[in-house]
CSV table of C-alpha atoms in Angstrom, one decimal:
chain,number,residue,atom,x,y,z
K,1,MET,CA,25.7,14.1,17.1
K,2,LYS,CA,23.7,11.3,15.6
K,3,ILE,CA,25.9,8.6,13.9
K,4,LEU,CA,24.8,7.4,10.5
K,5,HIS,CA,23.8,3.7,10.5
K,6,ILE,CA,21.9,1.2,8.5
K,7,ASN,CA,18.2,1.3,9.6
K,8,ALA,CA,16.4,-1.8,10.6
K,9,ALA,CA,14.5,-3.6,7.8
K,10,ARG,CA,11.4,-5.5,8.8
K,11,LEU,CA,12.7,-8.8,7.5
K,12,LYS,CA,10.4,-10.9,9.8
K,13,LYS,CA,7.2,-9.2,8.5
K,14,MET,CA,8.0,-9.7,4.7
K,15,ARG,CA,6.5,-12.4,2.7
K,16,ASN,CA,8.8,-14.7,0.8
K,17,ALA,CA,8.7,-12.9,-2.5
K,18,SER,CA,9.3,-9.5,-0.9
K,19,HIS,CA,12.2,-10.9,1.3
K,20,TYR,CA,13.9,-12.4,-1.7
K,21,ASN,CA,13.6,-9.2,-3.8
K,22,TYR,CA,15.0,-7.2,-0.9
K,23,MET,CA,18.0,-9.5,-0.5
K,24,GLU,CA,18.6,-9.2,-4.3
K,25,VAL,CA,18.7,-5.5,-4.0
K,26,PHE,CA,21.0,-5.6,-0.9
K,27,GLY,CA,23.4,-7.9,-2.9
K,28,ASP,CA,23.4,-5.5,-5.8
K,29,PHE,CA,24.5,-2.7,-3.6
K,30,PHE,CA,28.0,-4.4,-3.1
K,31,VAL,CA,28.4,-4.6,-6.9
K,32,ILE,CA,28.0,-0.8,-7.0
K,33,PHE,CA,30.0,0.0,-3.9
K,34,LYS,CA,33.1,-2.3,-4.4
K,35,ASP,CA,35.1,-0.6,-1.6
K,36,VAL,CA,32.4,-1.4,0.9
K,37,ALA,CA,32.3,-5.1,-0.3
K,38,LEU,CA,36.0,-5.3,0.7
K,39,LEU,CA,35.1,-4.9,4.3
K,40,VAL,CA,33.0,-8.1,4.4
K,41,PRO,CA,34.6,-10.5,1.8
K,42,ASP,CA,33.9,-13.7,3.8
K,43,GLU,CA,30.4,-12.6,4.9
K,44,LEU,CA,29.5,-11.5,1.3
K,45,ALA,CA,30.6,-14.8,-0.1
K,46,GLU,CA,28.4,-16.7,2.3
K,47,PHE,CA,25.5,-14.3,1.6
K,48,ASN,CA,25.7,-14.8,-2.1
K,49,ARG,CA,25.8,-18.6,-1.6
K,50,LEU,CA,22.6,-18.4,0.5
K,51,LEU,CA,20.9,-16.0,-1.9
K,52,ALA,CA,21.4,-18.5,-4.8
K,53,ILE,CA,19.6,-21.0,-2.7
K,54,GLU,CA,16.8,-18.5,-1.8
K,55,ARG,CA,16.6,-17.6,-5.5
K,56,ALA,CA,16.0,-21.3,-6.5
K,57,VAL,CA,13.3,-21.8,-3.7
K,58,HIS,CA,11.6,-18.5,-4.8
K,59,ASN,CA,11.5,-19.6,-8.5
K,60,PHE,CA,10.0,-22.9,-7.4
K,61,ASP,CA,7.4,-21.2,-5.2
K,62,ARG,CA,6.2,-18.7,-7.8
K,63,LYS,CA,5.5,-21.4,-10.3
K,64,SER,CA,3.3,-23.4,-7.9
K,65,PRO,CA,-0.4,-23.3,-9.0
K,66,PHE,CA,-1.2,-23.1,-5.3
K,67,THR,CA,0.9,-19.9,-5.0
K,68,VAL,CA,-0.8,-18.3,-8.0
K,69,ARG,CA,-4.2,-19.1,-6.7
K,70,ILE,CA,-3.3,-17.9,-3.2
K,71,HIS,CA,-2.2,-14.5,-4.7
K,72,GLU,CA,-5.4,-14.3,-6.8
K,73,ASN,CA,-7.5,-14.7,-3.7
K,74,ASP,CA,-5.4,-12.3,-1.8
K,75,GLU,CA,-6.0,-9.6,-4.3
K,76,ASN,CA,-9.7,-10.3,-3.8
K,77,THR,CA,-9.1,-9.8,0.0
K,78,VAL,CA,-7.3,-6.5,-0.7
K,79,ARG,CA,-10.2,-5.2,-2.8
K,80,ASP,CA,-12.9,-6.3,-0.4
K,81,MET,CA,-11.1,-4.9,2.6
K,82,HIS,CA,-10.9,-1.7,0.7
K,83,GLY,CA,-14.6,-1.8,0.2
K,84,LEU,CA,-15.3,-2.5,3.8
K,85,THR,CA,-13.0,0.3,5.1
K,86,HIS,CA,-14.5,2.8,2.8
K,87,SER,CA,-18.1,2.0,3.5
K,88,ILE,CA,-17.2,2.5,7.2
K,89,LYS,CA,-15.4,5.8,6.5
K,90,ALA,CA,-18.4,7.0,4.5
K,91,ALA,CA,-20.8,6.1,7.2
K,92,LEU,CA,-18.9,8.4,9.6
K,93,TYR,CA,-20.4,11.3,7.6
K,94,SER,CA,-24.1,10.0,7.9
K,95,HIS,CA,-26.8,12.3,9.1
K,96,ASP,CA,-28.0,9.5,11.3
K,97,PRO,CA,-26.1,9.7,14.7
K,98,GLN,CA,-26.7,6.0,15.5
K,99,VAL,CA,-25.1,5.1,12.1
K,100,VAL,CA,-22.2,7.4,13.0
K,101,LYS,CA,-21.8,5.8,16.4
K,102,SER,CA,-21.7,2.3,14.9
K,103,ALA,CA,-19.3,3.3,12.2
K,104,ARG,CA,-16.9,4.8,14.8
K,105,ILE,CA,-16.9,1.4,16.7
K,106,LEU,CA,-16.2,-0.5,13.5
K,107,ASP,CA,-13.6,2.0,12.4
K,108,GLU,CA,-11.9,1.6,15.7
K,109,ARG,CA,-11.8,-2.2,15.2
K,110,LEU,CA,-10.2,-1.7,11.9
K,111,GLN,CA,-7.6,0.7,13.3
K,112,GLN,CA,-6.6,-2.1,15.8
K,113,LEU,CA,-6.2,-4.4,12.9
K,114,GLY,CA,-3.5,-2.2,11.3
K,115,ILE,CA,-1.9,-3.0,8.1
K,116,ILE,CA,-2.2,-6.7,7.3
K,117,TYR,CA,-1.0,-6.9,3.8
K,118,ASN,CA,2.7,-7.4,4.6
K,119,MET,CA,2.1,-10.2,7.0
K,120,HIS,CA,2.8,-13.9,6.1
K,121,PHE,CA,-0.4,-15.5,4.9
K,122,ASP,CA,-1.0,-17.7,7.9
K,123,GLU,CA,-0.7,-14.6,10.1
K,124,GLN,CA,-3.0,-12.6,7.8
K,125,THR,CA,-5.7,-15.2,7.6
K,126,ALA,CA,-5.7,-15.6,11.4
K,127,THR,CA,-6.0,-11.8,11.9
K,128,ILE,CA,-8.8,-11.5,9.3
K,129,THR,CA,-10.6,-14.4,11.0
K,130,LYS,CA,-10.5,-12.5,14.3
K,131,LEU,CA,-12.0,-9.4,12.6
K,132,THR,CA,-14.8,-11.2,10.7
K,133,ASP,CA,-15.7,-13.1,13.9
K,134,ASP,CA,-16.2,-9.8,15.6
K,135,PHE,CA,-18.1,-8.3,12.8
K,136,THR,CA,-20.5,-11.3,12.7
K,137,GLY,CA,-20.5,-11.7,16.6
K,138,ARG,CA,-20.2,-9.0,19.1
K,139,LEU,CA,-20.3,-6.1,16.5
K,140,ALA,CA,-22.9,-7.7,14.3
K,141,ALA,CA,-25.6,-5.1,15.2
K,142,ASP,CA,-23.2,-2.3,14.3
K,143,ALA,CA,-22.2,-3.9,11.0
K,144,THR,CA,-25.7,-4.2,10.1
K,145,LYS,CA,-26.5,-0.6,11.0
K,146,VAL,CA,-23.6,0.6,8.8
K,147,GLY,CA,-24.5,-1.8,6.0
K,148,VAL,CA,-21.3,-3.7,5.5
K,149,ASN,CA,-22.5,-7.3,5.9
K,150,LEU,CA,-22.0,-8.1,2.2
K,151,TRP,CA,-18.3,-7.0,2.4
K,152,VAL,CA,-17.8,-9.0,5.5
K,153,THR,CA,-19.2,-12.0,3.7
K,154,TYR,CA,-16.9,-11.5,0.7
K,155,ILE,CA,-13.9,-11.2,3.0
K,156,MET,CA,-14.8,-14.4,4.9
K,157,GLU,CA,-15.0,-16.3,1.6
K,158,ASP,CA,-11.7,-14.9,0.3
K,159,ASN,CA,-10.0,-15.8,3.7
K,160,GLU,CA,-11.4,-19.4,3.7
K,161,ALA,CA,-10.2,-19.9,0.1
K,162,ILE,CA,-6.7,-18.9,1.1
K,163,LYS,CA,-6.5,-21.0,4.2
K,164,SER,CA,-7.6,-24.1,2.1
K,165,LEU,CA,-5.0,-23.3,-0.5
K,166,MET,CA,-2.4,-22.8,2.1
K,167,SER,CA,-3.0,-26.3,3.5
K,168,LYS,CA,-2.6,-27.8,0.0
K,169,ARG,CA,0.6,-25.7,-0.6
K,170,ALA,CA,2.0,-26.8,2.8
K,171,ALA,CA,1.6,-30.5,1.7
K,172,GLU,CA,3.4,-29.6,-1.5
K,173,ILE,CA,6.3,-27.9,0.3
K,174,SER,CA,6.7,-30.9,2.7
K,175,ASN,CA,7.6,-33.2,-0.1
K,176,ARG,CA,10.5,-31.1,-1.5
K,177,PRO,CA,14.1,-31.0,-0.1
K,178,SER,CA,14.3,-27.2,0.4
K,179,GLY,CA,11.1,-27.2,2.6
K,180,ASP,CA,9.4,-23.9,3.4
K,181,MET,CA,11.7,-20.8,2.7
K,182,ARG,CA,10.4,-19.1,5.9
K,183,PHE,CA,11.6,-21.8,8.2
K,184,GLY,CA,14.6,-23.0,5.9
K,185,ILE,CA,16.9,-20.6,4.1
K,186,ARG,CA,15.5,-17.3,5.4
K,187,PRO,CA,16.8,-17.5,9.0
K,188,GLU,CA,20.3,-18.4,7.6
K,189,ILE,CA,20.5,-15.5,5.2
K,190,GLU,CA,19.1,-13.1,7.7
K,191,ALA,CA,21.8,-14.0,10.2
K,192,VAL,CA,24.6,-13.2,7.6
K,193,TYR,CA,22.8,-10.1,6.6
K,194,LYS,CA,22.8,-9.0,10.3
K,195,ARG,CA,26.6,-9.6,10.5
K,196,ILE,CA,27.2,-7.6,7.3
K,197,THR,CA,25.2,-4.7,8.5
K,198,GLY,CA,26.8,-4.8,11.9
K,199,ILE,CA,30.3,-4.6,10.4
K,200,ILE,CA,29.4,-1.7,8.2
K,201,ASN,CA,27.8,0.2,11.0
K,202,ALA,CA,30.8,-0.4,13.3
K,203,ASN,CA,33.0,0.9,10.6
K,204,ILE,CA,31.2,4.2,10.5
K,205,VAL,CA,31.4,4.4,14.3
K,206,SER,CA,35.2,3.9,14.2
K,207,ASN,CA,36.2,5.6,10.9
K,208,GLY,CA,33.4,8.0,10.0
K,209,GLU,CA,31.3,8.2,6.9
K,210,ALA,CA,34.0,8.6,4.2
K,211,LEU,CA,33.9,4.9,3.0
K,212,CYS,CA,30.3,3.7,3.7
K,213,GLY,CA,28.2,6.9,3.9
K,214,ASP,CA,26.8,6.8,0.4
K,215,PHE,CA,26.2,3.1,0.7
K,216,VAL,CA,24.2,3.5,3.9
K,217,ARG,CA,22.2,6.5,2.8
K,218,GLN,CA,21.2,4.9,-0.4
K,219,LEU,CA,20.4,1.6,1.2
K,220,ASN,CA,18.3,3.4,3.9
K,221,VAL,CA,16.1,4.9,1.2
K,222,LYS,CA,15.4,1.4,-0.1
K,223,ILE,CA,14.8,0.2,3.5
K,224,ALA,CA,12.3,3.0,4.2
K,225,TYR,CA,10.4,2.1,1.0
K,226,VAL,CA,10.3,-1.5,2.0
K,227,ASN,CA,9.1,-0.7,5.5
K,228,GLU,CA,6.4,1.7,4.5
K,229,HIS,CA,4.8,-0.1,1.5
K,230,ASP,CA,2.9,-3.2,1.7
K,231,VAL,CA,3.5,-5.9,-0.9
K,232,HIS,CA,0.5,-4.9,-3.0
K,233,HIS,CA,1.9,-1.6,-4.1
K,234,HIS,CA,2.1,-3.1,-7.6
K,235,ASN,CA,-1.6,-3.9,-7.6
K,236,LEU,CA,-2.8,-0.3,-6.9
K,237,LYS,CA,-5.9,0.7,-8.7
K,238,ASN,CA,-5.7,3.5,-11.3
K,239,ILE,CA,-7.5,6.7,-10.1
K,240,ALA,CA,-8.2,7.3,-13.8
K,241,ASP,CA,-10.8,4.5,-13.8
K,242,ALA,CA,-12.8,6.2,-11.0
K,243,ILE,CA,-16.1,7.8,-11.9
K,244,ALA,CA,-16.4,11.5,-11.2
K,245,ALA,CA,-19.7,13.4,-10.7
K,246,PRO,CA,-20.0,16.5,-12.9
K,247,ILE,CA,-18.8,19.7,-11.2
K,248,PRO,CA,-21.5,22.4,-11.3
K,249,VAL,CA,-20.7,25.6,-13.0
K,250,GLN,CA,-18.8,27.9,-10.6
K,251,THR,CA,-19.0,31.7,-10.5
K,252,CYS,CA,-15.9,33.9,-10.7
K,253,THR,CA,-15.3,35.6,-7.4
K,254,GLY,CA,-11.8,37.0,-7.9
K,255,LYS,CA,-10.3,34.3,-5.8
K,256,VAL,CA,-9.3,30.7,-6.7
K,257,ILE,CA,-12.2,28.3,-7.0
K,258,ILE,CA,-11.4,25.0,-5.4
K,259,PRO,CA,-14.2,22.4,-5.6
K,260,ILE,CA,-13.6,18.9,-4.2
K,261,PRO,CA,-14.7,16.3,-6.7
K,262,GLU,CA,-16.9,13.4,-5.8
K,263,LEU,CA,-15.5,10.1,-7.0
K,264,HIS,CA,-16.7,6.6,-7.0
K,265,TYR,CA,-14.9,3.3,-7.9
K,266,ALA,CA,-16.7,0.2,-9.2
K,267,GLU,CA,-15.4,-3.3,-9.9
K,268,GLU,CA,-17.3,-6.0,-11.7
K,269,GLY,CA,-19.5,-8.0,-9.2
K,270,ARG,CA,-18.8,-5.6,-6.3
K,271,PRO,CA,-20.7,-2.7,-4.8
K,272,THR,CA,-19.6,0.8,-5.9
K,273,VAL,CA,-17.3,2.5,-3.3
K,274,GLU,CA,-17.1,6.2,-2.7
K,275,LEU,CA,-13.6,7.4,-2.6
K,276,ILE,CA,-12.5,9.6,0.3
K,277,PHE,CA,-10.5,12.9,-0.2
K,278,THR,CA,-7.1,12.8,1.4
K,279,VAL,CA,-7.4,9.0,1.9
K,280,ASP,CA,-7.7,7.8,-1.7
K,281,PHE,CA,-6.8,11.0,-3.6
K,282,THR,CA,-5.5,14.5,-3.4
K,283,VAL,CA,-6.1,17.4,-5.9
K,284,THR,CA,-4.3,20.2,-7.4
K,285,TYR,CA,-5.9,22.8,-9.8
K,286,LYS,CA,-5.1,24.6,-13.0
K,287,ASP,CA,-6.7,27.9,-14.5
K,288,ASN,CA,-9.1,28.1,-11.5
K,289,LEU,CA,-8.9,31.9,-10.9
K,290,ASN,CA,-10.6,33.6,-13.9
K,291,ALA,CA,-13.7,32.8,-15.9
K,292,GLY,CA,-13.4,30.0,-18.4
K,293,ASP,CA,-12.5,26.3,-18.4
K,294,ALA,CA,-10.5,25.0,-15.4
K,295,GLU,CA,-9.0,21.7,-14.4
K,296,ILE,CA,-8.9,19.6,-11.3
K,297,ILE,CA,-5.9,17.2,-11.3
K,298,VAL,CA,-6.7,14.1,-9.1
K,299,HIS,CA,-3.8,12.4,-7.7
K,300,GLY,CA,-4.1,8.7,-6.5
K,301,LYS,CA,-3.3,8.0,-2.9
K,302,GLY,CA,-3.3,4.9,-0.7
K,303,ASN,CA,-4.8,2.1,-2.8
K,304,PHE,CA,-4.8,4.3,-5.9
K,305,LYS,CA,-2.2,5.4,-8.3
K,306,GLY,CA,-2.0,7.7,-11.3
K,307,GLN,CA,-3.9,10.9,-12.2
K,308,LYS,CA,-7.3,11.9,-13.5
K,309,ILE,CA,-8.2,15.3,-15.0
K,310,ILE,CA,-11.7,16.7,-14.3
K,311,THR,CA,-12.7,19.9,-16.1
K,312,PHE,CA,-15.3,22.5,-14.9
K,313,ASN,CA,-16.4,25.9,-15.9
K,314,ILE,CA,-16.1,29.2,-14.1
K,315,ALA,CA,-18.7,31.7,-15.3
K,316,PHE,CA,-18.5,35.5,-15.2
K,317,ARG,CA,-20.4,37.3,-12.4
K,318,ASP,CA,-23.5,39.0,-13.8
K,319,SER,CA,-21.8,42.3,-13.1
K,320,ASP,CA,-18.8,41.3,-15.1
K,321,ALA,CA,-20.8,40.0,-18.1
K,322,THR,CA,-22.9,43.1,-18.5
K,323,PRO,CA,-21.3,45.7,-20.8
K,324,ARG,CA,-20.7,49.2,-19.2
K,325,PRO,CA,-22.1,52.3,-20.8
K,326,ILE,CA,-19.8,53.8,-23.4
K,327,GLU,CA,-19.1,56.8,-21.3
K,328,GLN,CA,-17.7,54.6,-18.5
K,329,ARG,CA,-15.2,52.8,-20.8
K,330,ARG,CA,-12.1,54.8,-20.2
């Protein structure tokens, strides 16, 4: 029988803002589950003391003009990496086998990169530098064949801007008593967090789930969300802003009609990107069986959120539209 326990949160991977937000939520759980708080009174007092320090450092960090500009450039990186990825994905469907071959090579390199957006900025910039070095070096011919050189240039510019701002921010941090949160308060509060979760897990092993079961189950939902979502979930693009190609008139067949829409997304100053079904969006349908107006409900996925409604028409078959002779109408 599997024993319930608090799942591991990827604290080391979190950026400072995400780390602080998670610790705030963790502390709030003990306000709700007061009986669980009684298991760790000393540890919880120390945790709250350290959380107050982390809060002060976080508030200082987010007001820094360098932090603001780093995040602005990081949003550009997210957008341009999205454009690069989808240009490569689209090339996988090219009619030119050489383009497809190159796209597969580039796509494999992207897969090796993995999700970078929940890395610390210094790790992220180093990782992106390795990628762009490959795309302008040993994979340059493939990048040219697939036509992604412009995206690579944009990403390099974004990355260099972040590195420059990180250097300036490091100088700013070195002149303040609290130093860098990542190497200052974070290790301390993470150690206390580990002690608290260890005590709660041990209590369940010894005494069952009666006292801590609901606490752990609800906390695990939050941990799963933190682990699975990168820090840019609040910057998702709205699928409603995508441009949909008109759906041709469909003919009624007696079965549901399920056309897949063609969607593109454009941002000012950037090339238009074709969105990929199942990667950027999924679809459901309404009134798509009989002749008349039907709807495709597009649901954002991945880097997109929200919904978009696309209408199309289902026409009668010629045989359905032709009136029968009077003698057959019975």
